[in-house]
mmCIF file of N, CA and C in Angstrom:
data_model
loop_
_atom_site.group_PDB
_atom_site.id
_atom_site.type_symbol
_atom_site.label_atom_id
_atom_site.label_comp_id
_atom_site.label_asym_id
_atom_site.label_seq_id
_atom_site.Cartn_x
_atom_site.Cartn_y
_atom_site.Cartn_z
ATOM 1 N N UNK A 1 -17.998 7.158 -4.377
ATOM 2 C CA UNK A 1 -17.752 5.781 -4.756
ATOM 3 C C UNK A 1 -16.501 5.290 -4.023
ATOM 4 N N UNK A 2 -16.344 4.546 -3.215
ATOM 5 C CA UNK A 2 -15.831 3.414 -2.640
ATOM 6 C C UNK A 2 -14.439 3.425 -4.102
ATOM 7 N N UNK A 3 -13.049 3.502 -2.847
ATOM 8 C CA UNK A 3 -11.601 3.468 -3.897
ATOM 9 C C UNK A 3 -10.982 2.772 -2.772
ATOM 10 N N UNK A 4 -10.029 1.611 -3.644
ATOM 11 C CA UNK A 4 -9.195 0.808 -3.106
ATOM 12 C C UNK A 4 -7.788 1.049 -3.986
ATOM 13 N N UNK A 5 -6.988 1.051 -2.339
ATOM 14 C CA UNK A 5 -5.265 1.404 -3.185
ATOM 15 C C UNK A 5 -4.797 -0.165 -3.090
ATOM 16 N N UNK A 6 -4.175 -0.801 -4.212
ATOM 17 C CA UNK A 6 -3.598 -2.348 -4.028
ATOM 18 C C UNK A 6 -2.157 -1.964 -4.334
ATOM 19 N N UNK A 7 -1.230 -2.685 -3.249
ATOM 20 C CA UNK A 7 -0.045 -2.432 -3.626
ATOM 21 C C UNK A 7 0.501 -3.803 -3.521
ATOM 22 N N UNK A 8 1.409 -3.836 -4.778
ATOM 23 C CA UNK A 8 2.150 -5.231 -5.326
ATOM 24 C C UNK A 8 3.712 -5.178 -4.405
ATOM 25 N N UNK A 9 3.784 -5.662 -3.650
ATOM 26 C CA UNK A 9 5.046 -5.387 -3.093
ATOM 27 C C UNK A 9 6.437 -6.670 -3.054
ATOM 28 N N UNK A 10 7.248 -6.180 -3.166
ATOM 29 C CA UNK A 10 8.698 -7.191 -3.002
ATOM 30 C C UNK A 10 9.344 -6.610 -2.153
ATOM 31 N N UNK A 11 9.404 -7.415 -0.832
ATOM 32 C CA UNK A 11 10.346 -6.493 -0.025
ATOM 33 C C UNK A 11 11.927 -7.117 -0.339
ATOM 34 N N UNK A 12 12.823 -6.031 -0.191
ATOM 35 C CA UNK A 12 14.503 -5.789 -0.231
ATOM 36 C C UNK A 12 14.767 -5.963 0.654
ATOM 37 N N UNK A 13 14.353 -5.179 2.068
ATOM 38 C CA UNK A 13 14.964 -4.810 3.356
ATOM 39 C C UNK A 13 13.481 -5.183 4.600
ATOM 40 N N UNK A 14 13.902 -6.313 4.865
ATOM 41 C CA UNK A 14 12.620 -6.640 5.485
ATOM 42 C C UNK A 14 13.125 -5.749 6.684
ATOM 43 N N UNK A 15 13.663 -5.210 7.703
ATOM 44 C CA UNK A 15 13.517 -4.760 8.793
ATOM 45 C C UNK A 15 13.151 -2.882 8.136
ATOM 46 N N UNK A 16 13.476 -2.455 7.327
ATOM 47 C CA UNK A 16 13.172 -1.048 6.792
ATOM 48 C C UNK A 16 11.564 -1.321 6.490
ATOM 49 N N UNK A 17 11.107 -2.732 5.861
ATOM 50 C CA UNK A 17 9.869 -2.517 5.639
ATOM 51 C C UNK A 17 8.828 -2.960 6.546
ATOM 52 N N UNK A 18 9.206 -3.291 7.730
ATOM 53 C CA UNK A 18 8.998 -3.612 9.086
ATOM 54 C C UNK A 18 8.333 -2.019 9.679
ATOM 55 N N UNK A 19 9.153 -1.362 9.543
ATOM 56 C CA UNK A 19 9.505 -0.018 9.980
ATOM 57 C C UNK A 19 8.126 1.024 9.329
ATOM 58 N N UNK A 20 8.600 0.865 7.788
ATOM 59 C CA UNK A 20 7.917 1.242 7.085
ATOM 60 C C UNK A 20 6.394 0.746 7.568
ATOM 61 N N UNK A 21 5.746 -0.278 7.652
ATOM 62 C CA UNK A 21 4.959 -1.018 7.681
ATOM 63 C C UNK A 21 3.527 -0.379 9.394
ATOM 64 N N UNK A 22 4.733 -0.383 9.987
ATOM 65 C CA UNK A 22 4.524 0.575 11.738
ATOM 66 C C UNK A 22 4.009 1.815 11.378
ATOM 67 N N UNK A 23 4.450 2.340 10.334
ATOM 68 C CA UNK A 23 4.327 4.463 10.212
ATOM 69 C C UNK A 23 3.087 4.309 9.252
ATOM 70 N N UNK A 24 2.508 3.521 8.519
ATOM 71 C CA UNK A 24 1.331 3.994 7.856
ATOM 72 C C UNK A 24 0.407 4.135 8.490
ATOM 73 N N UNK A 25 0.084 3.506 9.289
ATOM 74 C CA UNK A 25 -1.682 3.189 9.064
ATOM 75 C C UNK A 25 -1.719 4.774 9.813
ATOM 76 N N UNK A 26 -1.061 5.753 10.558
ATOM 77 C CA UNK A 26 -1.318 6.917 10.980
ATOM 78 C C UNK A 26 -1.398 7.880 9.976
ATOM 79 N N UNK A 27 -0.730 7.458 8.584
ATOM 80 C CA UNK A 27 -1.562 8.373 7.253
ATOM 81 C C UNK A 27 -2.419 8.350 7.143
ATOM 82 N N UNK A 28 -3.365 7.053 7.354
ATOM 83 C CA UNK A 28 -4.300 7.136 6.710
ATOM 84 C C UNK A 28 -5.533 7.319 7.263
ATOM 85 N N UNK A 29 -5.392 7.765 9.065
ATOM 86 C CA UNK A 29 -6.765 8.260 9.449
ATOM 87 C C UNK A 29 -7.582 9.640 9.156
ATOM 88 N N UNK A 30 -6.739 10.400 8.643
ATOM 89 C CA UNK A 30 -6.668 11.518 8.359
ATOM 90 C C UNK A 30 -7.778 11.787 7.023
ATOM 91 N N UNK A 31 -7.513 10.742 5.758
ATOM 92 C CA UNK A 31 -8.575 10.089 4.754
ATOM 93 C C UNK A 31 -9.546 9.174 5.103
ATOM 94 N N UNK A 32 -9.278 8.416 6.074
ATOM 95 C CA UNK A 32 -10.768 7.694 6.782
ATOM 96 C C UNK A 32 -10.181 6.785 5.832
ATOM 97 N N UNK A 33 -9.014 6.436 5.906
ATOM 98 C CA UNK A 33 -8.590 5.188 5.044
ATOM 99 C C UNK A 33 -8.657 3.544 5.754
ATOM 100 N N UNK A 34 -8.519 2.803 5.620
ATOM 101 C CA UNK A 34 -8.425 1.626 6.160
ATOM 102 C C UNK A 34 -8.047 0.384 5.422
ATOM 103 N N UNK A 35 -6.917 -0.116 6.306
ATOM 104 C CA UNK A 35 -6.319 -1.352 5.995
ATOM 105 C C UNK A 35 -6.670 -2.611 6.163
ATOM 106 N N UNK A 36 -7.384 -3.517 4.953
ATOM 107 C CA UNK A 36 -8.058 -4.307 4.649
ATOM 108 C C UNK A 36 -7.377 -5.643 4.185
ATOM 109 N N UNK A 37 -6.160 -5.673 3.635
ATOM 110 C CA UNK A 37 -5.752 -6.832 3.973
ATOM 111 C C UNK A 37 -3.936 -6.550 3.729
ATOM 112 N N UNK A 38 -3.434 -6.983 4.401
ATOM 113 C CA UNK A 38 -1.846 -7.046 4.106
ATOM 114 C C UNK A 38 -1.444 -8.822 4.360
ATOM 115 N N UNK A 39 -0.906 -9.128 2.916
ATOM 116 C CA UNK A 39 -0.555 -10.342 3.047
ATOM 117 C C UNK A 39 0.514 -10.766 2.096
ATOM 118 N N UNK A 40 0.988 -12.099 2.700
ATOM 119 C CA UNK A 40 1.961 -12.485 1.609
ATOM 120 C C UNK A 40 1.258 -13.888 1.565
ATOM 121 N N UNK A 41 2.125 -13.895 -0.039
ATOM 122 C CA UNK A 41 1.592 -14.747 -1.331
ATOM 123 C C UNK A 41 1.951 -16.157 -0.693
ATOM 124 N N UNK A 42 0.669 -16.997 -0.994
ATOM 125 C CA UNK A 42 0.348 -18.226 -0.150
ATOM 126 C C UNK A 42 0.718 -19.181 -1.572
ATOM 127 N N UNK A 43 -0.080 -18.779 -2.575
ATOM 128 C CA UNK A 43 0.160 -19.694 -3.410
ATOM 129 C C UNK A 43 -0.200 -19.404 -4.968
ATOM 130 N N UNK A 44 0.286 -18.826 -5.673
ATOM 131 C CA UNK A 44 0.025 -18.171 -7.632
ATOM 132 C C UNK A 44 -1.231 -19.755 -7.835
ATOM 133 N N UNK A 45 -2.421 -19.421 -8.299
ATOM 134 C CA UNK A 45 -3.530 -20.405 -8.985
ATOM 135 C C UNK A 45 -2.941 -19.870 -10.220
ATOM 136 N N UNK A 46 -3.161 -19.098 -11.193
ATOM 137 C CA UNK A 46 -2.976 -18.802 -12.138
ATOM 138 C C UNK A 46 -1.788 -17.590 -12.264
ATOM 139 N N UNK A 47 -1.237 -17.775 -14.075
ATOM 140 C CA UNK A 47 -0.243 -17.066 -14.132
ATOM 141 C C UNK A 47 0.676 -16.733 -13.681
ATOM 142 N N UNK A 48 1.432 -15.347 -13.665
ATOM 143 C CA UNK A 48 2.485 -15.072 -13.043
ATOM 144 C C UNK A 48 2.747 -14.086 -11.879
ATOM 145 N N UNK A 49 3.284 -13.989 -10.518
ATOM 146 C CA UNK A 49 3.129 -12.814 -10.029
ATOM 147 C C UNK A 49 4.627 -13.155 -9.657
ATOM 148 N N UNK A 50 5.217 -11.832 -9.483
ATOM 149 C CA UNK A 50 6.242 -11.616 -9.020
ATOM 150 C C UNK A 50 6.638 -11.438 -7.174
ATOM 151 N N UNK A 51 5.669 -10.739 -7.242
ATOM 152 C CA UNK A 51 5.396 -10.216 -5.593
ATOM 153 C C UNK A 51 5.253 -10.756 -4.424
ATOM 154 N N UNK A 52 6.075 -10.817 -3.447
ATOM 155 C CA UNK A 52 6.289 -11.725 -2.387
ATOM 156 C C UNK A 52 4.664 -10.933 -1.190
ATOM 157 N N UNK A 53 4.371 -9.910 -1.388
ATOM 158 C CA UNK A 53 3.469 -9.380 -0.467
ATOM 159 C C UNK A 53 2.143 -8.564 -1.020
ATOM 160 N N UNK A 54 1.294 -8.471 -0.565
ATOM 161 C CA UNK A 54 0.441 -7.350 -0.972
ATOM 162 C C UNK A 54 -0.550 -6.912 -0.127
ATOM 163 N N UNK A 55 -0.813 -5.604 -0.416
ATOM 164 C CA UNK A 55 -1.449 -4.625 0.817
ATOM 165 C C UNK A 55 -3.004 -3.816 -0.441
ATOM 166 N N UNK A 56 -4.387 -4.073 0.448
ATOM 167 C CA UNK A 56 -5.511 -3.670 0.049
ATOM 168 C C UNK A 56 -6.079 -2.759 0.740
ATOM 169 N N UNK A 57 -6.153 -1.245 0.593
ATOM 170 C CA UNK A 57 -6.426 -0.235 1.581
ATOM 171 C C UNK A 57 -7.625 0.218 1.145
ATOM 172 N N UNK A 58 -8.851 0.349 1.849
ATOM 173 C CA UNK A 58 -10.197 0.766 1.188
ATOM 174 C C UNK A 58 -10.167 2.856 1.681
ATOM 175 N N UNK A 59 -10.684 3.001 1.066
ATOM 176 C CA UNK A 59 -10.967 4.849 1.136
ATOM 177 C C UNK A 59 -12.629 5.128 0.837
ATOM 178 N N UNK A 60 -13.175 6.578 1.484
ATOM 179 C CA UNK A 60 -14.439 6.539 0.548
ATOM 180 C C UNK A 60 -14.926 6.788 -0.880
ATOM 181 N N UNK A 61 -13.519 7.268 -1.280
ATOM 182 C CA UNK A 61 -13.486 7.586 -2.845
ATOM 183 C C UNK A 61 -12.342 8.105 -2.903
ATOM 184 N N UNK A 62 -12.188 8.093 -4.516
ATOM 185 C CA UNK A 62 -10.747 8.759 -5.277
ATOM 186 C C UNK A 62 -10.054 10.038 -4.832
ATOM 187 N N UNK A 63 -11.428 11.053 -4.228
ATOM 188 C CA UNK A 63 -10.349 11.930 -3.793
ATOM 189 C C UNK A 63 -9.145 12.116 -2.215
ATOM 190 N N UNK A 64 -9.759 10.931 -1.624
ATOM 191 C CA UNK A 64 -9.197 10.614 -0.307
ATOM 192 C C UNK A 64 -8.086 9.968 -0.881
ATOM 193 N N UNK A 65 -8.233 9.221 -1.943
ATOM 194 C CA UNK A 65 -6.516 8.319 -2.249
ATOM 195 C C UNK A 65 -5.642 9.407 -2.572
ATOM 196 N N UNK A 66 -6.320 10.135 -3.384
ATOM 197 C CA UNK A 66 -5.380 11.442 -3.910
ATOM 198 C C UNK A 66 -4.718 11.926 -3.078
ATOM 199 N N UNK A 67 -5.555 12.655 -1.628
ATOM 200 C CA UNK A 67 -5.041 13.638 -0.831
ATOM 201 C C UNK A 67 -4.359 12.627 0.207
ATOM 202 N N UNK A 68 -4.178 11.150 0.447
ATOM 203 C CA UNK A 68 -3.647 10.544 1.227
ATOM 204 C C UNK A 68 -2.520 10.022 0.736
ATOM 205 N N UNK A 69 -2.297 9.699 -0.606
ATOM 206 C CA UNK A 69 -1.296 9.996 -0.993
ATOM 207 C C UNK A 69 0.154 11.175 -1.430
ATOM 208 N N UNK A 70 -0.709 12.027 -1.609
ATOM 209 C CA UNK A 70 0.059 13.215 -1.800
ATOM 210 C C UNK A 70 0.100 13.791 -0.514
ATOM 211 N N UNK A 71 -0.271 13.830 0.518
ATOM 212 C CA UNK A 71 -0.311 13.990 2.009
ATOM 213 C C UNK A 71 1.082 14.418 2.268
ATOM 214 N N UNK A 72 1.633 15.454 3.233
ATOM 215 C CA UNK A 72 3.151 15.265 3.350
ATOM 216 C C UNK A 72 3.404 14.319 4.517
ATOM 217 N N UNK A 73 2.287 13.973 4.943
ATOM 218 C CA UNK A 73 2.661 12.534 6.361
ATOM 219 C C UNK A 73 3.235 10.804 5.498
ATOM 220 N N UNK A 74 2.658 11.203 4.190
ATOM 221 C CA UNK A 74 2.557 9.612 3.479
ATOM 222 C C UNK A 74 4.032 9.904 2.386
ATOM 223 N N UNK A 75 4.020 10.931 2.316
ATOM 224 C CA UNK A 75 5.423 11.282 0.871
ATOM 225 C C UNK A 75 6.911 11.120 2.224
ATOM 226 N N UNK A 76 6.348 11.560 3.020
ATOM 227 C CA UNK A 76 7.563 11.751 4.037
ATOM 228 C C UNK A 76 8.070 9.959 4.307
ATOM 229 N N UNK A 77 7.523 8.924 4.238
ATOM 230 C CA UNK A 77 7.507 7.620 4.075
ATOM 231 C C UNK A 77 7.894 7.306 2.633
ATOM 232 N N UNK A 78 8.030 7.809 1.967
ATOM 233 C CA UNK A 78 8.187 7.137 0.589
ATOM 234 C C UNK A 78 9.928 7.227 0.438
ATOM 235 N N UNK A 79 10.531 7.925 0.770
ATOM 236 C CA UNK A 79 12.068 6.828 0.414
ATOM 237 C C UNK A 79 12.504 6.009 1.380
ATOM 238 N N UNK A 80 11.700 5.959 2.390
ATOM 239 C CA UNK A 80 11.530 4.701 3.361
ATOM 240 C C UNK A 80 11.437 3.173 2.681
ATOM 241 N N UNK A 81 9.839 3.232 2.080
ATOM 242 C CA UNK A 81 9.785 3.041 0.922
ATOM 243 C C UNK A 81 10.003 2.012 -0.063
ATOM 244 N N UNK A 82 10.802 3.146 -0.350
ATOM 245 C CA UNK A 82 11.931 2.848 -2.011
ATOM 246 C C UNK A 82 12.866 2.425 -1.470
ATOM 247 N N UNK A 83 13.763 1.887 -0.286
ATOM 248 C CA UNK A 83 14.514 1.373 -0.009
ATOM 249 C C UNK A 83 14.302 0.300 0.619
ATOM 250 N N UNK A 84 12.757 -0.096 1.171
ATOM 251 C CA UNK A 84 12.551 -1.160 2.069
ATOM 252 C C UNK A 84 12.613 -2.202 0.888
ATOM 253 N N UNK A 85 11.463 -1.764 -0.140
ATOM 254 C CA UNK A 85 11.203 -3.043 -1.192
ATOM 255 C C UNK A 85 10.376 -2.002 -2.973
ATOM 256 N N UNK A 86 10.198 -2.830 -3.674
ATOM 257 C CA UNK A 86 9.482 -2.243 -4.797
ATOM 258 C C UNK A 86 8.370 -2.984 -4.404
ATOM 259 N N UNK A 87 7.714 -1.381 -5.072
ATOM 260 C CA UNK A 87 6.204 -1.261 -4.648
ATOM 261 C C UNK A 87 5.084 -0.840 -5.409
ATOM 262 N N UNK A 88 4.294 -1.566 -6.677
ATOM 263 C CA UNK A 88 3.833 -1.186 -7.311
ATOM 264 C C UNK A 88 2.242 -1.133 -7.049
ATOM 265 N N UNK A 89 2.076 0.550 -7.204
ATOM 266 C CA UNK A 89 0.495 0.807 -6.119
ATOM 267 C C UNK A 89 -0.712 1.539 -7.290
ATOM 268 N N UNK A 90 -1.471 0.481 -7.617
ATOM 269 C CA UNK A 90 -2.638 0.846 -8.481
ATOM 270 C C UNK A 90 -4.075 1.526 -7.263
ATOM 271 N N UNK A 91 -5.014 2.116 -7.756
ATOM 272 C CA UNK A 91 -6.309 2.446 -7.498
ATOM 273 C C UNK A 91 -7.138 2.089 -7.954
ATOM 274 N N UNK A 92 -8.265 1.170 -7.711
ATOM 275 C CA UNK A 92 -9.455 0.858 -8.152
ATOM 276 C C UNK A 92 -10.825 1.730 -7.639
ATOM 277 N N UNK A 93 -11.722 2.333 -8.462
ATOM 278 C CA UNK A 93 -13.308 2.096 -7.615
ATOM 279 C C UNK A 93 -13.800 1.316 -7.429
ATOM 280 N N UNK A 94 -14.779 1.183 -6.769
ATOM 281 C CA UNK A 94 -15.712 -0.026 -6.657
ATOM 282 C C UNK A 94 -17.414 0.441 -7.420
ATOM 283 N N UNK A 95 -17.225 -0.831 -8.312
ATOM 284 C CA UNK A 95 -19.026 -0.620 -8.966
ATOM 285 C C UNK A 95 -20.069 -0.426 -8.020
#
C-alpha cells in the first residue's frame, strides 16, 4: 500500500534549510521514495496553520518510510534539520 511522509515545516535558518533541502532527495532513492510536492503556504482557506512550508514524499509502503527514515544517510541530516527549521513529519497510507 502506497505511504506518504507530509512534513509541516517552519523554517529558522533559511540558508541551513537550503542546504538541508540539496542532501535529501539522495535518501530517498535507496526506498524508491519520491518527492511530490515541496511548497510554501500560498494562502490558509480554512482554519489555522502555522507552517510557512510543506513537503509530500510518496513511498511504496510503510516499510520504505520506516527504513528511509531510520536510514543512517537520512538521521545523519537530522540535526541539520533541527537547526534549519521545526519540522513536524506525519505518515499516511493511501486507500
Amino acid at each position: 500500500m502506497t505511504a506518504y511522509v507530509i512534513g509541516n515545516i517552519t523554517v529558522k535558518d533559511p540558508d541551513k534549510w537550503a542546504e538541508y533541502r540539496s542532501l535529501v532527495p539522495e535518501t530517498l532513492v535507496p526506498w524508491s521514495g519520491e518527492l511530490v510536492l515541496r511548497g510554501t503556504r500560498a494562502k490558509v482557506l480554512s482554519g489555522h496553520y502555522r507552517h510557512t512550508d510543506t513537503v509530500v514524499i510518496r513511498f511504496p509502503d510503510s516499510d520504505s518510510v520506516a527504513n528511509w527514515h531510520n536510514s543512517p544517510a537520512y538521521q545523519a541530516l537530522v540535526p541539520l534539520r533541527t537547526q534549519a527549521a521545526d519540522v513536524d513529519l506525519v505518515t499516511f497510507e493511501a486507500d
